[in-house]
Backbone as CSV, one residue per row, in Angstrom:
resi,resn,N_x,N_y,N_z,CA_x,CA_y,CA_z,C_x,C_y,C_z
1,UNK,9.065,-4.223,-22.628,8.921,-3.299,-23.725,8.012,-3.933,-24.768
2,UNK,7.337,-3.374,-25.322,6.130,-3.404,-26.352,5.942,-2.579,-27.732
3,UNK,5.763,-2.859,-28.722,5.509,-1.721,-29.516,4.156,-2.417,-30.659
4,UNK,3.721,-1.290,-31.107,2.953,-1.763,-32.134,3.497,-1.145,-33.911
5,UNK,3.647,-2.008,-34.583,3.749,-1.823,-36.244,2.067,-1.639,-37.636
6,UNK,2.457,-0.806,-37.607,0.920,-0.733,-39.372,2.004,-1.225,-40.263
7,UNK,1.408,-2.030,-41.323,1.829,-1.949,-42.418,0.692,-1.205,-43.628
8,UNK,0.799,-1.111,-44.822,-0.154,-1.606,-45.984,0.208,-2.750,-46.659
9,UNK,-0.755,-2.897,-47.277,-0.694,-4.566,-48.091,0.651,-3.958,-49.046
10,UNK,1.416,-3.843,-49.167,2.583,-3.229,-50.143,4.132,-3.457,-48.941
11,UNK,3.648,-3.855,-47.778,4.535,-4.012,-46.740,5.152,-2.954,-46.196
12,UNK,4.734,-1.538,-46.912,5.390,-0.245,-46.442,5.127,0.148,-45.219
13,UNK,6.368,0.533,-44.137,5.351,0.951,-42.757,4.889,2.272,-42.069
14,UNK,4.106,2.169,-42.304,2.796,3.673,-42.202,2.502,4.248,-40.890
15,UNK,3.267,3.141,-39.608,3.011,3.838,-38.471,3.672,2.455,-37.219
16,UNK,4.422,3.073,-36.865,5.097,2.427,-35.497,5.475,3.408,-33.888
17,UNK,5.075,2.838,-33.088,4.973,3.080,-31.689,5.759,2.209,-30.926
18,UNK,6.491,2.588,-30.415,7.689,1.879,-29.195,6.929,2.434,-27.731
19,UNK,6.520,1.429,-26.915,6.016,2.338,-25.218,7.099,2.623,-24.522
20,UNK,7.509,3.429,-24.795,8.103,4.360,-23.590,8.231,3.614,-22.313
21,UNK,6.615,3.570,-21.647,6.483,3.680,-20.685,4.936,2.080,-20.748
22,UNK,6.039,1.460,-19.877,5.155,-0.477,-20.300,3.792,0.064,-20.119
23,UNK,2.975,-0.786,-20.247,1.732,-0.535,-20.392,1.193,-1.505,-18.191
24,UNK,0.677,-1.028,-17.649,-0.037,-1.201,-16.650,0.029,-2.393,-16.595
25,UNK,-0.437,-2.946,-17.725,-1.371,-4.229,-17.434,-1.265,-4.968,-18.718
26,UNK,-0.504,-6.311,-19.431,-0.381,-7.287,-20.365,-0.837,-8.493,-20.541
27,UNK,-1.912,-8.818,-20.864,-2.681,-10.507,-20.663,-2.886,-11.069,-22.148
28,UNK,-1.543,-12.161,-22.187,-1.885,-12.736,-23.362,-2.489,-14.311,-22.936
29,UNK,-3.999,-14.280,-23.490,-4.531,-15.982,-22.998,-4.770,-16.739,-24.210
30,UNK,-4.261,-18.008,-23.934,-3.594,-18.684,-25.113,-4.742,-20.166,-24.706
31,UNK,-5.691,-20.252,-26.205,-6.604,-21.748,-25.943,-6.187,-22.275,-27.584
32,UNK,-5.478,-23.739,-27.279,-5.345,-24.434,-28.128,-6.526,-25.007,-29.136
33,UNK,-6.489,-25.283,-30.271,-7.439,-25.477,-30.566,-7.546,-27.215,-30.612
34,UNK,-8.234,-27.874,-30.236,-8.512,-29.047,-29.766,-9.887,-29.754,-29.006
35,UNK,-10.474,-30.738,-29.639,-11.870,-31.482,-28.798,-11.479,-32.450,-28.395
36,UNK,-11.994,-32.783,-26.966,-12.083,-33.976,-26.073,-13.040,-34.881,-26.391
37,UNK,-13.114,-36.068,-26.866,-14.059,-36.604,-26.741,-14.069,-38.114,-26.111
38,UNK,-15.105,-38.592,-25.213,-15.516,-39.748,-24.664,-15.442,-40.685,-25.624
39,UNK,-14.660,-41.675,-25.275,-15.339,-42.927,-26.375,-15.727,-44.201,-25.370
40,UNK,-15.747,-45.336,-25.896,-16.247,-46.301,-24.813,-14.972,-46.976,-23.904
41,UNK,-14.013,-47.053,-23.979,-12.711,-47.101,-23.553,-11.894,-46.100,-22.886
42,UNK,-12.419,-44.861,-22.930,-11.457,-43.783,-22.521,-11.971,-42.262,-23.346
43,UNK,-10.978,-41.313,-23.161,-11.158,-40.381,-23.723,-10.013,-40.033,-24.871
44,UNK,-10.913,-39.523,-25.882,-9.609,-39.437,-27.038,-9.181,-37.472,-27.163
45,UNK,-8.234,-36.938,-27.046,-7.651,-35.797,-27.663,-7.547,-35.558,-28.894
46,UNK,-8.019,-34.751,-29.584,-7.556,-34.194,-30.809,-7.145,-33.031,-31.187
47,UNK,-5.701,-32.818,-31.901,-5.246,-31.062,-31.702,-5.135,-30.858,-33.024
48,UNK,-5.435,-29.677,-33.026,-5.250,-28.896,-34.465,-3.933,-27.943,-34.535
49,UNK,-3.104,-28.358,-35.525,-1.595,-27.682,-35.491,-1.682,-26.647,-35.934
50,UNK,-2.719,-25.949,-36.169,-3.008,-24.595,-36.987,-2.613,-23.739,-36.148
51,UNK,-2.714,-22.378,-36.563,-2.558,-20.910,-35.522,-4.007,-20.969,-34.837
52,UNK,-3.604,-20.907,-33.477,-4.710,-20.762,-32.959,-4.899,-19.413,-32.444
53,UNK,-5.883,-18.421,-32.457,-5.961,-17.025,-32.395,-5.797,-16.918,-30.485
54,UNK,-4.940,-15.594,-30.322,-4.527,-15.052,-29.070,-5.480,-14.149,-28.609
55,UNK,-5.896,-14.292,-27.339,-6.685,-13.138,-27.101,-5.371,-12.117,-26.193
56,UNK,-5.477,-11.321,-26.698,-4.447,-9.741,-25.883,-5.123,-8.662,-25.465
57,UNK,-4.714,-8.188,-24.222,-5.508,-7.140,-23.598,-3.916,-6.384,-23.039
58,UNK,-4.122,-5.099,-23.569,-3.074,-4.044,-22.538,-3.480,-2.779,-22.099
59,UNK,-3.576,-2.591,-21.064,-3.964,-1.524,-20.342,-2.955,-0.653,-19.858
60,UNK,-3.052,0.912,-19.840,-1.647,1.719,-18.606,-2.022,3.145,-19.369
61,UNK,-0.759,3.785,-19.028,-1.139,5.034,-19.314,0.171,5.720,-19.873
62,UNK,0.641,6.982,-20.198,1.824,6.865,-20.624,2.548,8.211,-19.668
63,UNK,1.576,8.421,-18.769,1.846,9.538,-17.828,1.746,10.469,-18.528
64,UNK,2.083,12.114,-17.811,2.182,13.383,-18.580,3.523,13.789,-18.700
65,UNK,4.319,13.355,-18.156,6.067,13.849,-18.798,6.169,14.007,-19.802
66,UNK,7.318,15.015,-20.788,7.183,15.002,-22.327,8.683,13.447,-22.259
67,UNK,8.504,12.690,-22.888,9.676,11.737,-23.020,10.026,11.948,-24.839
68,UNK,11.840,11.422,-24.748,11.852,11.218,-26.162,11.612,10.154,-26.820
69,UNK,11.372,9.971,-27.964,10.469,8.634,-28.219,11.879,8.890,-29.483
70,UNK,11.897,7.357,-30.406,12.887,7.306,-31.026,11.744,6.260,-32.386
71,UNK,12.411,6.553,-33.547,11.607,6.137,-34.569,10.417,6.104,-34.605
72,UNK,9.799,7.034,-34.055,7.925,6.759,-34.113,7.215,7.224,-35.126
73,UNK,6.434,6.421,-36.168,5.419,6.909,-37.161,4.240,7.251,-36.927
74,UNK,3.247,8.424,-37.169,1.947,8.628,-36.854,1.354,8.627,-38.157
75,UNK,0.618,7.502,-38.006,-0.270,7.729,-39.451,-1.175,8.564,-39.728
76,UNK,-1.947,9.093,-38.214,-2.633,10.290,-38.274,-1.738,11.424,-38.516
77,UNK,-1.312,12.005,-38.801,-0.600,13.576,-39.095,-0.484,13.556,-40.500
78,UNK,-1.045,14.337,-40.898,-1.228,14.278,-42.331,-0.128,15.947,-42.461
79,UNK,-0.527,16.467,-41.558,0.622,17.716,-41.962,1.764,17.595,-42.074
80,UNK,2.672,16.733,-41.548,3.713,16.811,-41.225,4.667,15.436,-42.141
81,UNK,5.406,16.098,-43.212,5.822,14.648,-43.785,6.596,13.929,-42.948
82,UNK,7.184,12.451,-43.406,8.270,12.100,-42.795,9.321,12.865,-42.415
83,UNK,9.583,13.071,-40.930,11.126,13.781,-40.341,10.916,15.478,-40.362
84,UNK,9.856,15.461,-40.547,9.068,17.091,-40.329,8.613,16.916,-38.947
85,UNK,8.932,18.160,-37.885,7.974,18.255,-37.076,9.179,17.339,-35.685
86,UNK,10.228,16.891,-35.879,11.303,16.156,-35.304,12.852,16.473,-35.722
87,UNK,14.136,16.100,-34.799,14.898,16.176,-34.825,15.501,15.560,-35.733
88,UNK,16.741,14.967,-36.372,17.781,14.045,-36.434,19.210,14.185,-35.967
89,UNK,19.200,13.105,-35.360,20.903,12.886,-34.553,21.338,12.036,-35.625
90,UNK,23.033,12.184,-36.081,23.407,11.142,-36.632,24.331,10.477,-35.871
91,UNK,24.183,9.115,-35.493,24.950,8.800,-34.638,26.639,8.412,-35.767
92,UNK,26.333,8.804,-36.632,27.751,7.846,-37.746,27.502,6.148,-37.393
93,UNK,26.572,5.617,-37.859,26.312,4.511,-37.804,25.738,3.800,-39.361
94,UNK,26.014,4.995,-40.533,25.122,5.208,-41.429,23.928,5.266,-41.783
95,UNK,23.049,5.241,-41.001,21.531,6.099,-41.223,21.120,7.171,-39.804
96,UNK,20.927,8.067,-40.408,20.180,9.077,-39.029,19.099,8.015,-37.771
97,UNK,19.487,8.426,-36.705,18.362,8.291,-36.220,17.544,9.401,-35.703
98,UNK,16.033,8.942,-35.835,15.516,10.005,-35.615,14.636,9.894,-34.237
99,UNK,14.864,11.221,-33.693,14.430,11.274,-32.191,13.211,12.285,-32.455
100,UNK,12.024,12.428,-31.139,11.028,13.214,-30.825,10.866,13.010,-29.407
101,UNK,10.195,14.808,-29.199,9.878,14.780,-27.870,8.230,14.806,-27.931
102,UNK,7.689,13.878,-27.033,6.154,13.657,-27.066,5.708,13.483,-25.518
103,UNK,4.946,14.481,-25.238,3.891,14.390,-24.189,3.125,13.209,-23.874
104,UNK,2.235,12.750,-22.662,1.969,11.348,-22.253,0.284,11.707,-23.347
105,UNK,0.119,12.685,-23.618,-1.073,13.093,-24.510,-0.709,12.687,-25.654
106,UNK,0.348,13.352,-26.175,0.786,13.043,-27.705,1.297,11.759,-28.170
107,UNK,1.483,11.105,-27.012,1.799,9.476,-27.256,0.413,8.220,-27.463
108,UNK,-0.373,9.461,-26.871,-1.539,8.621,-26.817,-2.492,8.457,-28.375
109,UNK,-2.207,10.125,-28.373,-2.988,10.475,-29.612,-1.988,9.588,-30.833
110,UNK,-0.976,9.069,-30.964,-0.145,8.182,-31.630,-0.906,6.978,-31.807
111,UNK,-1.267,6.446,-30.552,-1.727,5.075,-30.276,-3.135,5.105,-31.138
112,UNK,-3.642,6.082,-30.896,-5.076,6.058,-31.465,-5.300,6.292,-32.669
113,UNK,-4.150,6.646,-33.074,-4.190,6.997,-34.095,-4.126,5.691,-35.606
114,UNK,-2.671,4.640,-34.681,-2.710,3.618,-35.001,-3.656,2.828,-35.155
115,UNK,-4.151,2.686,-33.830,-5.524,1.667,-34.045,-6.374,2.241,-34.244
116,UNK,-7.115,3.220,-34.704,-7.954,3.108,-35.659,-7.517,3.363,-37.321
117,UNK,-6.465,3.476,-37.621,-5.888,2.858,-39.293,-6.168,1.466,-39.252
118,UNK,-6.037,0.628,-38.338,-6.110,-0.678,-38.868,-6.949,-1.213,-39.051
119,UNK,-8.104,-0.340,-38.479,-9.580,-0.564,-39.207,-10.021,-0.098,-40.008
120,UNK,-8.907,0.479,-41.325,-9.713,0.842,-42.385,-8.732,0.133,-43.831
121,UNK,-8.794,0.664,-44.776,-8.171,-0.113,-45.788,-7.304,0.849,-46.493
122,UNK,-6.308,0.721,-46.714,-5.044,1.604,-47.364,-5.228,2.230,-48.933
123,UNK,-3.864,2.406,-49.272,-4.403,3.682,-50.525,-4.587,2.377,-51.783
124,UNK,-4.358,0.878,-51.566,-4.806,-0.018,-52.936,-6.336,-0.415,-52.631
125,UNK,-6.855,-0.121,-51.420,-7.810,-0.558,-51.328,-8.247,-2.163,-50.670
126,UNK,-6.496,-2.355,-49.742,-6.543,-3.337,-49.584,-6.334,-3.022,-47.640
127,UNK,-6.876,-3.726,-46.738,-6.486,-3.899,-45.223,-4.966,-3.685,-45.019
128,UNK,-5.077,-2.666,-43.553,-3.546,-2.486,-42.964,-3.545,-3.469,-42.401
129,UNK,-2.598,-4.029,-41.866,-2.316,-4.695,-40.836,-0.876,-4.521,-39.638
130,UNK,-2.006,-4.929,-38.178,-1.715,-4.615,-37.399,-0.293,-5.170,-36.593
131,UNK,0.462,-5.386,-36.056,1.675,-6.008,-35.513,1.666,-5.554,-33.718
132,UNK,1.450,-6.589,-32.953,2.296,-6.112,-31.565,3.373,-6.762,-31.063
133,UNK,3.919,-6.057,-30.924,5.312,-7.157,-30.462,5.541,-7.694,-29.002
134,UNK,5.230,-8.167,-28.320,5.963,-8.256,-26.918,6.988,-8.800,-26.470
135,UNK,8.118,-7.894,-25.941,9.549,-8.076,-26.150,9.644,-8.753,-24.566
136,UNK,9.031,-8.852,-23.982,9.495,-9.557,-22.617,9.052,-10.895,-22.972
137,UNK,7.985,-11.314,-23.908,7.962,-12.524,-24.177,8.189,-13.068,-25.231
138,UNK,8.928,-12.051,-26.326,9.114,-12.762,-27.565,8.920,-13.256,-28.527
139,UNK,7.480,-12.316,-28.411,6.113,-12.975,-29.175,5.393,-11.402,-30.192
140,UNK,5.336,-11.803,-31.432,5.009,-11.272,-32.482,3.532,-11.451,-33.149
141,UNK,2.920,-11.089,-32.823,1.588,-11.114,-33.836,0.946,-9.800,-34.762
142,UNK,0.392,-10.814,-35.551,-0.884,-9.690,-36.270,-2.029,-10.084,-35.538
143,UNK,-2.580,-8.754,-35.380,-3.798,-8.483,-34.325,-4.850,-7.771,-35.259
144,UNK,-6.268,-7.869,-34.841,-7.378,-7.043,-34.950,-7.943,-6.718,-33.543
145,UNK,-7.784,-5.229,-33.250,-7.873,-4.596,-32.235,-9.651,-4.859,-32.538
146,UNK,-9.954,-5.264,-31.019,-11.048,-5.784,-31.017,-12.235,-4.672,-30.326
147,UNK,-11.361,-4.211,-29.565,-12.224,-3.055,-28.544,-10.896,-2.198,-27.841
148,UNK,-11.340,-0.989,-27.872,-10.572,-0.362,-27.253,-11.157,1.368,-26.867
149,UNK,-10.369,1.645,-25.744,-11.017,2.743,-25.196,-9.894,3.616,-24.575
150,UNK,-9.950,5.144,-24.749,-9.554,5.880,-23.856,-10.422,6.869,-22.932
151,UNK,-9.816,6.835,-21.718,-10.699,7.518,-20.559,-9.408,8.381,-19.658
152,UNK,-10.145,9.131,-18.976,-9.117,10.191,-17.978,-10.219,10.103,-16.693
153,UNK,-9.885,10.570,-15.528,-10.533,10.591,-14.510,-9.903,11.840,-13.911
154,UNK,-10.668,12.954,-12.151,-10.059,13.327,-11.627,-9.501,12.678,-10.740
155,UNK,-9.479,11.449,-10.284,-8.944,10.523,-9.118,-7.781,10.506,-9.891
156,UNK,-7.101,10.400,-11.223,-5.663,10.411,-11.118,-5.208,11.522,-11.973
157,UNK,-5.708,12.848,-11.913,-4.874,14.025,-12.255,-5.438,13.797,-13.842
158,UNK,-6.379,13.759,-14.096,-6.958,13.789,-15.840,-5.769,13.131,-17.076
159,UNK,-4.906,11.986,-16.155,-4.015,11.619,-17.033,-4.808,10.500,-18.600
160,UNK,-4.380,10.832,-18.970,-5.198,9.982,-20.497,-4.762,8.079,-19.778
161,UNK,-5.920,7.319,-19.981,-5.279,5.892,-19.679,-6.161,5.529,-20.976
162,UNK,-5.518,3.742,-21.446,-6.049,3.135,-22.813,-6.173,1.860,-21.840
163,UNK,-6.705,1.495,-23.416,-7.710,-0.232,-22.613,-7.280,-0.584,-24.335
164,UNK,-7.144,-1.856,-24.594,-6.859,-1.913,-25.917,-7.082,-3.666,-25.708
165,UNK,-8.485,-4.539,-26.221,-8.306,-5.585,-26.679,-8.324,-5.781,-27.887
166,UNK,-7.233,-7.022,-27.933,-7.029,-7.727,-29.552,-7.011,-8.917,-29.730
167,UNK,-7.174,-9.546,-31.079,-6.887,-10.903,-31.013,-5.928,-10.899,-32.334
168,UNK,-5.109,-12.097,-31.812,-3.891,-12.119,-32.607,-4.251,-13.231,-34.353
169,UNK,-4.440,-13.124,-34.902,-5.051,-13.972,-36.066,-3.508,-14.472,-36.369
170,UNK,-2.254,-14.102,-36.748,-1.044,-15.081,-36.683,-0.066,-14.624,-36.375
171,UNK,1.488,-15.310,-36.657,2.508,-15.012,-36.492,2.828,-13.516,-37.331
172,UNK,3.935,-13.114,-36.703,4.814,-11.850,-37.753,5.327,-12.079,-38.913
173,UNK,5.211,-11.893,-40.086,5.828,-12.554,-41.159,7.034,-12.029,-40.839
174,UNK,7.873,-13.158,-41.445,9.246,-12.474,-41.454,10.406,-11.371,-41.971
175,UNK,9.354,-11.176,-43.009,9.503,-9.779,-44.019,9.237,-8.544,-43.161
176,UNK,7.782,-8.575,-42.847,8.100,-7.159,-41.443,8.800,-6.907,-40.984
């Protein structure tokens, strides 16, 4: 399981996505930052304890089934305020949760919607920032979606598929 978080610089969150449905394909490649160098005796290592940036790539599709999706924010929908346009169940747990039913289209148009907010700058005039989580490995970053693409084909029924590279610039703060 995977999801992605927006914030604004104010920490408010403006748009979150849970995948449903894993993504195809997950490659996180991890290069330390560190130079080798020759000396006349041997070779010396040197590492830098800093964050060293992640490169992330996820690929898949979210199929065409309508599934229910549970807490999802679209920062694109400007029509629809918060909890407009969706259900609420209360489970008596003291806060509603809120459920939606979304098409493998309308999940997509979510995604895209996300990443491209995080390439622009919020209502202070300051950068969103991006969050992916990956829950099979436990690993939290802020990302700048680096390239990304959606395409459909007739070889698999005009289903919407994404391509989404990022690089992770650091950890999750713990306030998110």
């Amino acid at each position: 399981l995977c999801s992605f978080e927006l914030y604004d610089s104010k920490m408010d969150k403006k748009g979150f996505l849970s995948f449903v449905v894993m993504p195809d394909q997950i490659t996180e490649s991890h290069s330390p930052i560190q130079s080798i160098t020759k000396t006349h005796s041997g070779i010396v290592t040197t590492f830098n304890s800093t964050f060293s940036p992640v490169n992330i790539t996820i690929s898949g599709t979210f199929g065409k089934k309508f599934r229910i999706v549970s807490n999802y924010k679209d920062p694109g929908s400007k029509q629809f305020k918060s909890g407009s346009g969706k259900f609420s169940l209360n489970l008596n747990i003291g806060s509603a949760f809120s459920l939606g039913m979304k098409s493998g289209y309308g999940l997509t148009k979510i995604l895209n919607n996300i990443i491209q907010c995080a390439n622009k700058t919020d209502d202070y005039g300051k950068p969103y920032f991006l969050i992916f989580n990956n829950y099979a490995l436990n690993t939290s970053y802020i990302v700048n979606p680096m390239n990304f693409q959606f395409h459909q084909g007739y070889e698999n029924n005009m289903i919407w598929y994404y391509s989404i590279n990022m690089t992770a610039v650091g950890h999750k703060p713990r306030k998110a």
